[in-house]
Coordinates of C-alpha atoms and ligand atoms in Angstrom, one line a residue:
M1 CA 12.1 -14.1 18.7
P2 CA 12.3 -10.4 19.0
L3 CA 12.2 -8.4 15.8
A4 CA 15.3 -8.6 13.6
A5 CA 17.4 -5.5 13.8
G6 CA 19.7 -4.2 11.0
N7 CA 19.5 -4.7 7.3
L8 CA 17.8 -8.1 6.6
L9 CA 18.5 -7.5 2.9
L10 CA 22.3 -7.8 3.0
D11 CA 22.4 -11.6 3.4
A12 CA 19.8 -11.9 0.6
Y13 CA 21.8 -9.6 -1.7
Q14 CA 25.0 -11.6 -1.1
N15 CA 23.3 -14.9 -1.6
H16 CA 20.9 -14.2 -4.4
Y17 CA 17.5 -14.6 -2.8
A18 CA 14.9 -12.0 -1.9
V19 CA 13.3 -11.2 1.4
P20 CA 9.5 -11.2 0.8
A21 CA 8.0 -7.9 1.9
L22 CA 4.3 -8.7 2.5
S23 CA 1.7 -6.0 3.1
V24 CA -0.6 -6.5 6.0
H25 CA -4.0 -4.9 6.6
S26 CA -5.4 -6.7 9.7
L27 CA -4.3 -8.6 12.8
D28 CA -5.3 -11.9 11.2
M29 CA -3.2 -11.2 8.2
V30 CA -0.2 -10.5 10.4
E31 CA -0.6 -13.9 12.1
A32 CA -1.2 -15.8 8.9
V33 CA 1.8 -14.2 7.1
I34 CA 4.2 -14.9 10.0
E35 CA 2.9 -18.5 10.3
A36 CA 3.4 -19.1 6.6
A37 CA 6.9 -17.6 6.5
D38 CA 7.9 -19.7 9.5
T39 CA 6.6 -22.9 7.8
S40 CA 8.7 -21.9 4.7
N41 CA 11.6 -21.0 7.0
S42 CA 12.0 -17.6 5.4
P43 CA 12.9 -14.2 6.8
V44 CA 10.0 -11.9 6.2
L45 CA 9.3 -8.2 6.3
L46 CA 5.7 -7.3 7.1
Q47 CA 5.0 -4.0 5.5
I48 CA 2.6 -1.3 6.7
G49 CA 1.6 1.0 3.9
Q50 CA -0.4 4.2 3.4
R51 CA -3.7 2.4 3.2
A52 CA -3.3 0.7 6.6
I53 CA -1.9 3.9 8.1
R54 CA -4.9 5.9 6.7
N55 CA -7.1 3.2 8.4
G56 CA -5.4 4.2 11.7
Q57 CA -3.6 0.9 12.1
M58 CA 0.1 1.9 12.2
Q59 CA 0.6 1.2 15.9
S60 CA -1.8 -1.6 16.3
L61 CA -0.3 -3.6 13.4
A62 CA 3.2 -2.9 14.6
D63 CA 2.4 -4.0 18.1
H64 CA 0.8 -7.2 16.9
I65 CA 3.8 -8.0 14.7
V66 CA 6.1 -7.7 17.7
K67 CA 3.9 -9.9 19.8
T68 CA 3.4 -12.6 17.1
A69 CA 7.0 -12.7 16.0
A70 CA 8.1 -13.5 19.5
N71 CA 6.5 -17.0 19.1
Y72 CA 8.6 -17.9 16.0
K73 CA 12.2 -18.4 15.1
I74 CA 12.4 -16.8 11.7
P75 CA 13.7 -13.2 11.4
V76 CA 10.8 -10.8 11.2
G77 CA 11.0 -7.0 10.5
I78 CA 8.4 -4.2 10.3
H79 CA 8.8 -2.1 7.2
L80 CA 7.2 1.3 6.5
D81 CA 6.1 1.2 2.8
H82 CA 5.9 4.2 0.4
C83 CA 6.3 6.9 3.1
R84 CA 6.2 10.3 1.4
T85 CA 6.9 12.6 4.4
Y86 CA 9.6 13.1 7.0
P87 CA 7.2 13.3 10.0
Q88 CA 5.8 9.9 9.1
V89 CA 9.3 8.4 9.2
V90 CA 9.7 9.8 12.7
E91 CA 6.3 8.4 13.7
A92 CA 7.3 5.0 12.4
L93 CA 10.5 5.0 14.4
Y94 CA 8.5 5.7 17.5
A95 CA 6.1 2.9 16.6
G96 CA 8.9 0.4 16.5
F97 CA 9.4 -0.1 12.8
T98 CA 12.7 -1.8 11.8
S99 CA 13.1 -0.3 8.3
C100 CA 11.6 2.6 6.4
M101 CA 11.0 3.4 2.7
M102 CA 11.3 7.0 1.9
D103 CA 9.5 7.3 -1.4
A104 CA 10.3 10.8 -2.8
S105 CA 10.4 9.5 -6.3
A106 CA 7.6 11.8 -7.5
L107 CA 9.8 14.8 -6.7
P108 CA 12.5 16.2 -8.9
F109 CA 15.9 14.4 -8.5
E110 CA 17.5 17.0 -6.2
D111 CA 14.4 17.2 -4.0
N112 CA 14.3 13.4 -3.9
V113 CA 18.0 13.3 -2.8
A114 CA 17.4 16.0 -0.1
L115 CA 14.3 14.3 1.5
T116 CA 15.9 10.9 1.3
Q117 CA 19.1 12.2 2.9
K118 CA 17.1 13.6 5.7
A119 CA 15.3 10.3 6.4
V120 CA 18.6 8.4 6.2
E121 CA 20.3 10.7 8.7
T122 CA 17.5 10.3 11.2
C123 CA 17.0 6.5 10.7
H124 CA 20.7 5.7 10.8
A125 CA 21.0 7.5 14.1
V126 CA 18.9 4.7 15.6
G127 CA 20.2 1.9 13.4
V128 CA 17.3 1.7 11.1
P129 CA 17.9 1.0 7.3
V130 CA 16.3 3.1 4.6
E131 CA 15.0 2.2 1.2
G132 CA 14.9 5.0 -1.5
E133 CA 13.2 5.0 -4.8
L134 CA 14.2 6.4 -8.2
G135 CA 12.1 6.4 -11.3
A136 CA 8.3 6.1 -11.5
I137 CA 6.7 2.7 -11.1
G138 CA 3.4 2.4 -12.9
G139 CA 0.0 1.4 -11.6
V140 CA -2.0 2.3 -8.5
E141 CA -1.1 1.7 -4.9
D142 CA -3.0 3.4 -2.1
D143 CA -2.7 7.1 -2.8
I144 CA -0.1 6.7 -5.5
S145 CA -1.2 6.5 -9.1
V146 CA 1.2 6.5 -12.1
A147 CA -0.4 6.2 -15.6
D148 CA 1.4 4.2 -18.3
E149 CA 2.6 7.3 -20.0
E150 CA 4.1 8.7 -16.8
V151 CA 6.2 5.6 -16.1
V152 CA 9.9 6.5 -15.9
Y153 CA 12.5 3.6 -15.8
T154 CA 15.4 4.1 -13.4
S155 CA 18.4 5.5 -15.1
V156 CA 21.7 3.7 -14.3
E157 CA 23.7 7.0 -14.0
A158 CA 21.1 8.6 -11.7
A159 CA 20.9 5.4 -9.6
V160 CA 24.7 5.5 -9.0
A161 CA 24.6 9.2 -8.0
F162 CA 21.5 8.7 -5.8
V163 CA 23.0 5.8 -3.8
E164 CA 26.2 7.6 -3.3
R165 CA 24.6 10.9 -2.2
T166 CA 21.8 9.6 0.0
Q167 CA 23.6 6.6 1.5
V168 CA 20.4 4.6 1.3
D169 CA 20.6 1.0 2.3
S170 CA 18.5 -0.3 -0.6
L171 CA 17.1 1.1 -3.7
A172 CA 13.7 0.5 -5.3
V173 CA 14.0 0.5 -9.1
A174 CA 11.5 1.0 -11.9
I175 CA 12.3 -1.7 -14.5
G176 CA 8.8 -2.5 -15.8
S177 CA 6.9 -3.8 -12.8
A178 CA 3.7 -2.0 -11.8
H179 CA 1.5 -1.8 -8.7
G180 CA -1.8 -3.7 -8.8
M181 CA -2.8 -6.4 -11.3
Y182 CA -1.3 -6.2 -14.7
K183 CA -3.4 -5.6 -17.8
R184 CA -0.8 -7.7 -19.8
A185 CA 2.1 -9.7 -18.6
P186 CA 5.0 -7.5 -17.5
K187 CA 8.4 -7.7 -19.1
L188 CA 11.1 -6.7 -16.7
D189 CA 14.0 -4.8 -18.2
L190 CA 16.7 -7.2 -16.9
Q191 CA 19.5 -5.6 -18.9
R192 CA 18.9 -2.2 -17.2
L193 CA 18.7 -4.1 -13.8
Q194 CA 22.0 -5.8 -14.5
H195 CA 23.7 -2.5 -15.3
I196 CA 22.3 -0.9 -12.1
Y197 CA 23.4 -4.0 -10.1
E198 CA 26.9 -3.8 -11.6
Q199 CA 27.4 -0.1 -10.9
T200 CA 25.8 0.2 -7.4
D201 CA 26.6 -1.7 -4.2
V202 CA 23.2 -1.8 -2.3
P203 CA 20.4 -4.4 -2.4
L204 CA 17.8 -3.6 -5.0
V205 CA 14.0 -3.7 -4.5
L206 CA 11.3 -4.9 -6.8
H207 CA 7.9 -3.3 -6.3
G208 CA 4.6 -4.5 -7.8
G209 CA 5.4 -8.2 -7.2
S210 CA 1.8 -9.3 -7.7
G211 CA 1.4 -10.9 -11.1
I212 CA 5.0 -11.0 -12.1
P213 CA 5.7 -14.4 -13.6
K214 CA 8.0 -16.7 -11.5
E215 CA 10.7 -16.9 -14.3
Q216 CA 11.1 -13.2 -14.4
I217 CA 11.3 -12.9 -10.6
Q218 CA 13.9 -15.7 -10.6
A219 CA 15.9 -13.9 -13.3
S220 CA 15.9 -10.7 -11.3
L221 CA 17.4 -12.5 -8.3
K222 CA 20.7 -12.8 -10.2
Y223 CA 21.0 -9.0 -10.5
G224 CA 20.7 -7.8 -7.0
I225 CA 17.0 -7.9 -6.3
A226 CA 16.9 -8.7 -2.6
K227 CA 13.4 -7.6 -1.5
I228 CA 10.2 -8.1 -3.4
N229 CA 7.0 -6.3 -2.4
F230 CA 3.7 -8.1 -2.6
D231 CA 0.3 -6.6 -1.7
T232 CA -2.6 -6.9 -4.2
E233 CA -2.5 -10.7 -4.6
L234 CA -2.3 -11.2 -0.8
R235 CA -5.3 -8.9 -0.2
L236 CA -7.3 -10.6 -2.9
A237 CA -6.5 -14.1 -1.6
F238 CA -7.5 -13.1 1.9
V239 CA -10.8 -11.3 0.9
S240 CA -11.8 -14.2 -1.4
G241 CA -11.1 -16.5 1.5
L242 CA -13.4 -14.4 3.7
S243 CA -16.2 -14.5 1.2
E244 CA -16.0 -18.2 0.5
G245 CA -15.4 -18.9 4.2
S246 CA -18.5 -17.0 5.1
R247 CA -20.5 -19.1 2.7
Q248 CA -19.1 -22.4 4.0
F249 CA -19.3 -21.4 7.7
P250 CA -22.2 -18.9 7.8
D251 CA -22.6 -19.1 11.6
D252 CA -19.0 -19.8 12.7
P253 CA -16.6 -16.7 12.7
F254 CA -13.6 -18.7 13.9
S255 CA -13.8 -21.3 11.1
M256 CA -14.6 -18.7 8.5
M257 CA -11.5 -16.7 9.5
Q258 CA -9.3 -19.9 9.6
F259 CA -10.5 -20.6 6.0
A260 CA -9.4 -17.1 4.9
R261 CA -6.1 -17.3 6.7
E262 CA -5.3 -20.6 4.9
R263 CA -6.1 -19.0 1.6
L264 CA -3.7 -16.2 2.4
K265 CA -1.1 -18.6 3.6
E266 CA -1.2 -20.5 0.3
M267 CA -0.5 -17.3 -1.6
V268 CA 2.4 -16.5 0.8
Y269 CA 3.9 -20.0 0.3
E270 CA 3.8 -19.4 -3.5
K271 CA 5.4 -15.9 -3.3
I272 CA 8.1 -17.0 -0.9
S273 CA 9.0 -19.8 -3.3
Y274 CA 9.4 -17.2 -6.1
C275 CA 11.9 -15.4 -3.9
R276 CA 14.4 -18.3 -3.8
L277 CA 16.5 -19.4 -6.8
E278 CA 15.6 -22.9 -7.7
E279 CA 18.1 -25.6 -8.2
V280 CA 17.3 -27.3 -11.5
T281 CA 18.9 -30.3 -13.1
N282 CA 20.0 -30.0 -16.6
G283 CA 21.5 -33.1 -18.3
G284 CA 22.5 -34.5 -15.0
A285 CA 24.4 -31.3 -14.0
L286 CA 23.0 -29.3 -11.1
Q287 CA 22.9 -25.7 -11.8
R288 CA 21.1 -22.5 -10.7
S289 CA 18.0 -21.7 -12.8
Ligands
LIG1 O1 4.8 -1.5 -2.1 C1 4.0 -2.5 -2.3 C2 4.0 -3.2 -3.6 O2 4.9 -2.7 -4.5 C3 3.0 -4.1 -3.9 O3 2.7 -4.2 -5.3 O4 0.2 -4.7 -5.0 O5 1.4 -5.0 -7.2 O6 1.9 -6.5 -5.2 P1 1.5 -5.2 -5.7
LIG2 ZN1 5.3 -0.4 -4.0

């Protein structure tokens, strides 16, 4: 169907699941991700980040998402990931994106508020929701690199003020996740997340989804996490599929690519399953995990 307009995260927030936000870097990745989300019957955001934009793919990926989504029934959105400048927000609106992240988290609080407000004003004029970010999430993603000693967890008070002043539609929080693969297993600060959840009224976003254990993701769903970003593990799955596929099908580009797409789809199935609270039985009584 046509792209889903409006804020896909609201239903997730109210019903304690998360919309998977999956980074795409090639046309084949777009098709594989939408196919897998459709098989899982999950809404999905395909995110286009700074690496893909630097590679000159903003419009071509967006166009391909529109074309591919038209063949499926699940809600699909195009999300701008980690945008740092106002002109890029405008460019994304022209390119047909359905939601934008304004990541001004590296700026001082007042500057973050001002730039995010500006993005919100423009995006809301055309019905596009905006994600803001507060705090400093560790790790490396594209052109953003935050060393361990530079990580700043989101403060509850600042989050309340930020949401109120910027009118963002969702908020990315720094609670112990990191971009890229983890050196050691992360430990999300769920207590901090719970406080932010109780004192704000917008869907919360978890970045650095690759490598976070399932139990921690499931626990975060109880406290307002309604969008989870995954990039690194998807890229690695696809690239390892390409390399193994090229060994198995050295003279057959189609089969090689199919092999890589299946590898990526397996990873997408797993991550989508993390985004839904599981029903578990305990002593015969059905309860939420
Ligand atoms: O914005 C994108 C992400 O936060 C992805 O993080 O590469 O650790 O999965 P990841
Ligand atoms: Zn991120």
